[in-house]
Coordinates of C-alpha atoms in Angstrom, one line a residue:
X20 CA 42.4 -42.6 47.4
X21 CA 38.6 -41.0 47.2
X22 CA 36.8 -39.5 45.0
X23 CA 36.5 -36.0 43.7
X24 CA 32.9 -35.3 43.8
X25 CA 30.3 -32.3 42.9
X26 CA 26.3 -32.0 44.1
X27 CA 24.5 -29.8 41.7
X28 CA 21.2 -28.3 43.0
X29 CA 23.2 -28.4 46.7
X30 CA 20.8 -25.8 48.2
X31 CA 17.2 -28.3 47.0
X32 CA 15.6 -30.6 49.1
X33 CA 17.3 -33.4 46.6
X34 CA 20.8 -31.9 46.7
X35 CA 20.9 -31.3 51.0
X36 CA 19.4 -35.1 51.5
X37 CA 22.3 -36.1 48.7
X38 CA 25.1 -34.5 50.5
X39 CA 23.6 -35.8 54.1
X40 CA 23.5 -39.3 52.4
X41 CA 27.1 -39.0 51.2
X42 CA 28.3 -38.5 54.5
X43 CA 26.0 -41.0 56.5
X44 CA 27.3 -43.5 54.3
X45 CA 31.0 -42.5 54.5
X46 CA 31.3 -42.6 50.7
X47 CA 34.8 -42.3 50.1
X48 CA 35.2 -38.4 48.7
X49 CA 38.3 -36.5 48.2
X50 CA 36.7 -33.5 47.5
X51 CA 33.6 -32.0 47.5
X52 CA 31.8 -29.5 45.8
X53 CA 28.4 -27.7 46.0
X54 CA 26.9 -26.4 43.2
X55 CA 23.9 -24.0 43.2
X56 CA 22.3 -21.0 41.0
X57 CA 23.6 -17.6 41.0
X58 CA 20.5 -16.7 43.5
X59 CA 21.8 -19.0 46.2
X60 CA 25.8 -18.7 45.5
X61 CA 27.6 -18.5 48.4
X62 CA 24.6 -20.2 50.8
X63 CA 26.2 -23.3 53.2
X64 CA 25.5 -26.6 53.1
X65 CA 26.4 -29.0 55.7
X66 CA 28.5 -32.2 54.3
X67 CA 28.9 -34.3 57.9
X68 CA 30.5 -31.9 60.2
X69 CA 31.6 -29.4 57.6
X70 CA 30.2 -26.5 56.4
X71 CA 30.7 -25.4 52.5
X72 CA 29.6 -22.4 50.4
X73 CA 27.7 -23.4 47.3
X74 CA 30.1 -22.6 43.6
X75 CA 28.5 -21.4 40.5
X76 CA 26.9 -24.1 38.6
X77 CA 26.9 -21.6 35.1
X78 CA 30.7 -21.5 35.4
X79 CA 32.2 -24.3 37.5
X80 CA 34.9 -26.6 35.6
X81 CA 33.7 -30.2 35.6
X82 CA 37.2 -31.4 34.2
X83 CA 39.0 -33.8 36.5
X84 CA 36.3 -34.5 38.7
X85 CA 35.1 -37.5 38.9
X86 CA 31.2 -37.8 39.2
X87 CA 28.5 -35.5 39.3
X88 CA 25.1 -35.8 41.2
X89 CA 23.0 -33.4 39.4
X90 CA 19.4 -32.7 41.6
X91 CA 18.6 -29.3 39.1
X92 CA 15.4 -30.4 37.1
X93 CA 14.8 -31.0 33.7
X94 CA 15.4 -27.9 32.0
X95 CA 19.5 -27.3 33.4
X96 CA 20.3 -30.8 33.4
X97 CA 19.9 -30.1 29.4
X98 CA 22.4 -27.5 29.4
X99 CA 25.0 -28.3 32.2
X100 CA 25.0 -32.3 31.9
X101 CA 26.1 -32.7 28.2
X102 CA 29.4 -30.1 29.8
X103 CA 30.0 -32.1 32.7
X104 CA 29.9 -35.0 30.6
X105 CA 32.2 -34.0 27.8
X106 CA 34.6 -33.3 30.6
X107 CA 34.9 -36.8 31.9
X108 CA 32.7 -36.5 34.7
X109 CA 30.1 -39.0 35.4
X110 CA 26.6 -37.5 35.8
X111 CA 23.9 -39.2 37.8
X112 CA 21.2 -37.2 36.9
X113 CA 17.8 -36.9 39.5
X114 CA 15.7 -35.3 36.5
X115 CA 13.4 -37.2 34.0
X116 CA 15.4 -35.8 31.2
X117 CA 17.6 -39.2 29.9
X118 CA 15.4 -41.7 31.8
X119 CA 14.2 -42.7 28.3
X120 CA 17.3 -42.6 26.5
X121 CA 17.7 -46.0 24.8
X122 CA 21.4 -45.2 25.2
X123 CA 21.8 -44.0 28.9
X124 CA 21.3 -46.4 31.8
X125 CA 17.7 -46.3 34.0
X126 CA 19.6 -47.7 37.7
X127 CA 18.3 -49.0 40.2
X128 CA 20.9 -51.2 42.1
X129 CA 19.7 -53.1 43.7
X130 CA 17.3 -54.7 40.6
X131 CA 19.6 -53.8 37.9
X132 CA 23.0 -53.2 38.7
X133 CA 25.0 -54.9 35.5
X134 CA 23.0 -51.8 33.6
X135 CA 26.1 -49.8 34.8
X136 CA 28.8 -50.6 32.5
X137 CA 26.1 -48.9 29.6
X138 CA 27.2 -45.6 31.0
X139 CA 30.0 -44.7 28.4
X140 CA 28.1 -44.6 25.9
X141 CA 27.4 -40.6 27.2
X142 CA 28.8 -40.7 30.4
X143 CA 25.2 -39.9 32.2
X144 CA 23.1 -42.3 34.0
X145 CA 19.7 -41.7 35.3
X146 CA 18.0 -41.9 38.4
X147 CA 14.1 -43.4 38.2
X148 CA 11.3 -41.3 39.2
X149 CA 10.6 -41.8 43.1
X150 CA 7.3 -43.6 43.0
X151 CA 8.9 -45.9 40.7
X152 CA 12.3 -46.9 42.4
X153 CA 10.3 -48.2 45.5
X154 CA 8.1 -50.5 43.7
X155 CA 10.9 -52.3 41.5
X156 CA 12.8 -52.7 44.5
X157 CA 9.5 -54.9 45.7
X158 CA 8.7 -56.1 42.5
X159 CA 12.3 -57.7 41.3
X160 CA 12.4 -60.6 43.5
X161 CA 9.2 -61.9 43.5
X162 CA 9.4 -61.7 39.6
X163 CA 12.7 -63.4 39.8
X164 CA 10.9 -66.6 41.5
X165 CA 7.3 -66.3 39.9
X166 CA 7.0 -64.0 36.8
X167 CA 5.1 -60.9 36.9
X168 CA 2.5 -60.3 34.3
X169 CA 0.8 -57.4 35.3
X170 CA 1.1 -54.8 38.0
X171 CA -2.0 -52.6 38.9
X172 CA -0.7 -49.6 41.3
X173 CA -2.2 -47.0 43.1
X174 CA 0.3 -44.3 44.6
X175 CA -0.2 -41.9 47.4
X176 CA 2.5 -39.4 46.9
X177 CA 3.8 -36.7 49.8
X178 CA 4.0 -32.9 48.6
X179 CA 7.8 -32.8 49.1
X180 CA 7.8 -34.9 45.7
X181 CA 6.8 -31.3 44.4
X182 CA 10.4 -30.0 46.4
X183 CA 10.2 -27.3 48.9
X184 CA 7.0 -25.2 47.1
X185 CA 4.9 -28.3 47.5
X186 CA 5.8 -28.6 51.2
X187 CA 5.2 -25.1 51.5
X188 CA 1.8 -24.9 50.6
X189 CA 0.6 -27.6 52.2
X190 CA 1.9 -26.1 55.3
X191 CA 0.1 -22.8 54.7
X192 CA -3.0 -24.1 53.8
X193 CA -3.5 -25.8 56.9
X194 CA -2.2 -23.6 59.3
X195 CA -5.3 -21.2 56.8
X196 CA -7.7 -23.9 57.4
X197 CA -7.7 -22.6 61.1
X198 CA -7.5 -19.2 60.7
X199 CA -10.8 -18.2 59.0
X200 CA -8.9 -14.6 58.1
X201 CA -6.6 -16.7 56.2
X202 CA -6.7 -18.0 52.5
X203 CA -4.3 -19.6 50.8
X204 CA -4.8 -20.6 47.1
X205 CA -3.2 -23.7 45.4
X206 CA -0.1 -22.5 43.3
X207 CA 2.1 -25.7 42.9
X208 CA -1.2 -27.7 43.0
X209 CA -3.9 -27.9 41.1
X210 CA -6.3 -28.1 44.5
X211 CA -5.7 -27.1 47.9
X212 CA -4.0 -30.3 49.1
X213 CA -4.8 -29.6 52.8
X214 CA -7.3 -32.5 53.8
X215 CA -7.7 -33.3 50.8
X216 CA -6.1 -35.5 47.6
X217 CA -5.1 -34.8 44.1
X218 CA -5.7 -37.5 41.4
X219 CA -3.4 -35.7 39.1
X220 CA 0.2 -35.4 39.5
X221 CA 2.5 -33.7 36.5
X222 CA 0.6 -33.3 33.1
X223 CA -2.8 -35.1 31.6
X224 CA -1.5 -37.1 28.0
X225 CA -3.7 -38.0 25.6
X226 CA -5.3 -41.2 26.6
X227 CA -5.9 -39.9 29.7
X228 CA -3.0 -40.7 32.2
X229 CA -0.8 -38.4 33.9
X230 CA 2.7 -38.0 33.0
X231 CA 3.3 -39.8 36.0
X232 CA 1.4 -42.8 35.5
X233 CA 3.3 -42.9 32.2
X234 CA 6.7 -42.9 33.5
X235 CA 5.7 -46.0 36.3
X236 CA 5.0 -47.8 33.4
X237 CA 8.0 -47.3 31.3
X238 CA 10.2 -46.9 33.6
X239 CA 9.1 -50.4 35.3
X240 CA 9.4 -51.9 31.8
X241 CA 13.1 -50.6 31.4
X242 CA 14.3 -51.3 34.8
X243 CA 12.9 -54.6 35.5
X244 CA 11.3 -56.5 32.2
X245 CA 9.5 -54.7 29.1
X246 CA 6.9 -57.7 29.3
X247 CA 5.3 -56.3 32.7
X248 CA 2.3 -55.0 32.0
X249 CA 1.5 -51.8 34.1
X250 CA -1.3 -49.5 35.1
X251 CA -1.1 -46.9 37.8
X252 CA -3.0 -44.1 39.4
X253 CA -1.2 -41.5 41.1
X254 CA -2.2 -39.4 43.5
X255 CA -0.9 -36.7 45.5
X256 CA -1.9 -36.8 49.6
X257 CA -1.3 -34.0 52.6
X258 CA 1.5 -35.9 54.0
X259 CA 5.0 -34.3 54.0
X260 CA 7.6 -37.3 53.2
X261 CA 6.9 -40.8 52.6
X262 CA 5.4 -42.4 49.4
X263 CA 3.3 -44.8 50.0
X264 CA 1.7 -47.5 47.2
X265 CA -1.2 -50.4 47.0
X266 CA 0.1 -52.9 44.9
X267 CA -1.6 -55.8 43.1
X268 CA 0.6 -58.2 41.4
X269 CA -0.7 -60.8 38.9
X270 CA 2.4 -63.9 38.1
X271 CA 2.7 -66.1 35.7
X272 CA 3.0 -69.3 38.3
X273 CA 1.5 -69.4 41.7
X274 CA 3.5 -67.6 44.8
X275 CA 2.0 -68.4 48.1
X276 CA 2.0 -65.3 50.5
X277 CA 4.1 -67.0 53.2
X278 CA 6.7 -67.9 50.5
X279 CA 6.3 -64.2 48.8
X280 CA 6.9 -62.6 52.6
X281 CA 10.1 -64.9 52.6
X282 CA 11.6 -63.7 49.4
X283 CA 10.9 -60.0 50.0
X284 CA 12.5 -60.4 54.2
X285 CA 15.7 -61.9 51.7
X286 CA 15.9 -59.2 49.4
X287 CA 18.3 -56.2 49.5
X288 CA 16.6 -53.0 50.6
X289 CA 13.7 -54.0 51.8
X290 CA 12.4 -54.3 55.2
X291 CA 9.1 -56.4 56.0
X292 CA 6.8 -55.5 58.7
X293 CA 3.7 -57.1 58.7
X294 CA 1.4 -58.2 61.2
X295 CA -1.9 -59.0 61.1
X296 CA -2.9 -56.7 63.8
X297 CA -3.5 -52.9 64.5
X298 CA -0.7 -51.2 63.8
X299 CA 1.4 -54.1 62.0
X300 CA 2.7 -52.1 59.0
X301 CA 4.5 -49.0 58.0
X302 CA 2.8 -45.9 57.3
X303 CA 4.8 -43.0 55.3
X304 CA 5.8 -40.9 58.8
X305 CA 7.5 -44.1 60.4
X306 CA 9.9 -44.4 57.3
X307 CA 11.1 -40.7 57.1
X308 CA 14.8 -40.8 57.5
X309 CA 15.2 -44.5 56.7
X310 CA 17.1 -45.9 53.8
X311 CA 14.7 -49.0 53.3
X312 CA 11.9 -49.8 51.5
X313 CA 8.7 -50.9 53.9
X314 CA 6.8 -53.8 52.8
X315 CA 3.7 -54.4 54.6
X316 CA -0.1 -55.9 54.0
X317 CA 1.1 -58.7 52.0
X318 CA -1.7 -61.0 50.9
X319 CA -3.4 -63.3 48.4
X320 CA -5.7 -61.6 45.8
X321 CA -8.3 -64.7 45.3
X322 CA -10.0 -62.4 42.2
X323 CA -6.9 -63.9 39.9
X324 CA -5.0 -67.2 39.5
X325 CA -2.2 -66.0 40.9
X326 CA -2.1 -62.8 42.6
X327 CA -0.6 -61.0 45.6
X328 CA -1.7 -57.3 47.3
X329 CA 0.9 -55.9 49.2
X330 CA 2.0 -52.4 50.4
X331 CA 5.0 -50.4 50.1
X332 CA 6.3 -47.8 51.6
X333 CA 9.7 -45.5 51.4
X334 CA 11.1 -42.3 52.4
X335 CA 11.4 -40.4 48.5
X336 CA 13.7 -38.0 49.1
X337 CA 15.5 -40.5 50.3
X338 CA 15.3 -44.2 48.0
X339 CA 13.6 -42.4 45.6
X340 CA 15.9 -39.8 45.0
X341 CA 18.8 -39.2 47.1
X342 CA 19.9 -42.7 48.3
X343 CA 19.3 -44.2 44.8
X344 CA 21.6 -41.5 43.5
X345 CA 24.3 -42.1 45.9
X346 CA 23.9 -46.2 45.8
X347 CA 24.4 -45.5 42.2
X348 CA 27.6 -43.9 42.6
X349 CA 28.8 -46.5 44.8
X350 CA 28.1 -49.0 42.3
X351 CA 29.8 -47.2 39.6
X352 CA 32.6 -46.9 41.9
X353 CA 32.8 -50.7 43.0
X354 CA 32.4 -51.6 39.5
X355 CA 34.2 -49.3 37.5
X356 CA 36.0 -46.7 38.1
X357 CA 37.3 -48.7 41.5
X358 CA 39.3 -45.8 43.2
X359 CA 38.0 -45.7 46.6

């Protein structure tokens, strides 16, 4: 006995890596269903070796299925999730909309998975942003042994974080950049992002940060411990898939690198690669396609009392969107709805 399970935004780069994930994993589904908007109704999606044609999301019936995971941005989560909801179905939402909800679980399992049983409350749970979900997954052990304090971060974030447009453009502006007839303009970034980087990703706040930056920090502070202290830069880079992030860690107690490189090779969903020699870490290319979280460059930071560089690495349509969604579901299966 499976489950009876829908993928909204099936046609996105979010919703086909969701369904692919599904599959890979041989989550235990009953039925499926792909949901899209009226402009892509009727497009296929591959689910393993099927093929299925995408269902109206503005009129689909939500009652007696069992979870939904939406990938359909901020704006229709707010109108189709509170329906899907109200219908019994369990939404695992992609978007930023409830990640600040004091009343809707922030998930990522493999840090906080008891944060599931708060999902009642309004039968939604949300997915972190992607920069995010990679660094906790780092960060949660090592504060388990040492305490973090403080966590300085500086992200380098691929263009298919801004979905397919993102991807897009970075592809037409290089392809431009050797065609001198060519010109290619940003749209869906502020700068052309071919052989080049953008210090700004999402929108400038008040004191200064990007929305962004903002959400590592709270988002850190919900998932893991509302004592870490956090500051991040975030930047976009001409890479296609991969985030990748310089980490400085201050702790509370002393961690010794060897020791650190010990817990992290321990902890679930991570993988550590690092060698002190050319070529002895992860960059974002070699992680496309890969569940885990790359841990590389781990080090002592001699500046503090007790602090520790490292770099991460992940796939983000993949751990920090995708998988995280579909890990989720697992959990909330295995915990509490326990059908499969």
């Amino acid at each position: 006995m499976g489950y009876r399970v829908v993928v909204a935004g099936a046609t996105g780069n979010v919703g086909r890596e969701m369904l692919n994930i599904l599959a890979e994993r041989q989550f235990p589904v009953d039925e499926i269903a792909a949901l899209a908007s009226r402009k892509s109704l009727g497009t296929e999606v591959s689910f393993g070796d099927k093929t299925i044609k995408t269902q109206d999301l503005d009129t689909f019936d939500f009652t007696s299925w069992d979870m939904a995971l939406f990938a359909i941005g901020s704006d229709a989560t707010k109108i189709y999730a509170p329906k899907a909801a109200a219908a019994g179905c369990v939404v695992i939402d992609n978007s930023s909309l409830y990640r600040y909800d004091p009343e809707i679980p922030l998930i990522v399992p493999e840090v906080n998975p008891q944060a599931v049983h708060g999902y009642a409350k309004k039968n939604i749970i949300a997915n972190p942003n992607c920069s995010t979900a990679q660094m906790v997954v780092a960060l949660k052990p090592l504060h388990d042994r040492a305490t973090i304090k403080r966590v300085v971060v500086s992200t380098y974030q691929s263009v298919s974080g801004a979905g397919k447009e993102g991807m897009d453009e970075l592809w037409e502006q290089t392809k431009a950049v050797y065609n001198p007839t060519s010109d290619v303009p940003p749209k869906k970034f502020q700068k052309e992002i071919a052989f080049n980087v953008i210090p700004h990703i999402d929108v400038f706040m008040e004191d200064g940060s990007t929305k962004e930056e903002w959400k590592m920090v709270a988002e850190t502070k919900k998932i893991v411990d509302p004592s870490i202290k956090v500051t991040a830069t975030c930047v976009r880079v001409p890479v296609f898939v991969g985030h990748s992030e310089a980490i400085n860690i201050e702790f509370e107690e002393f961690l010794d690198e060897d020791e650190a490189r010990d817990i992290l090779r321990e902890a679930p969903g991570i993988m550590v690669i690092d060698k002190r020699e050319p070529g002895g870490y992860v960059t974002p290319k070699e992680c496309v396609g890969d569940f885990a979280t790359f841990i590389s460059r781990i080090r002592q930071d001699s500046t503090v009392e007790n602090g520790l560089n490292l770099w991460c690495v992940s796939d983000n349509l993949r751990k920090g969107a995708a998988l995280n969604a579909v890990q989720i579901a697992e959990l909330l299966g295995r915990e509490v709805l326990k059908k499969g």
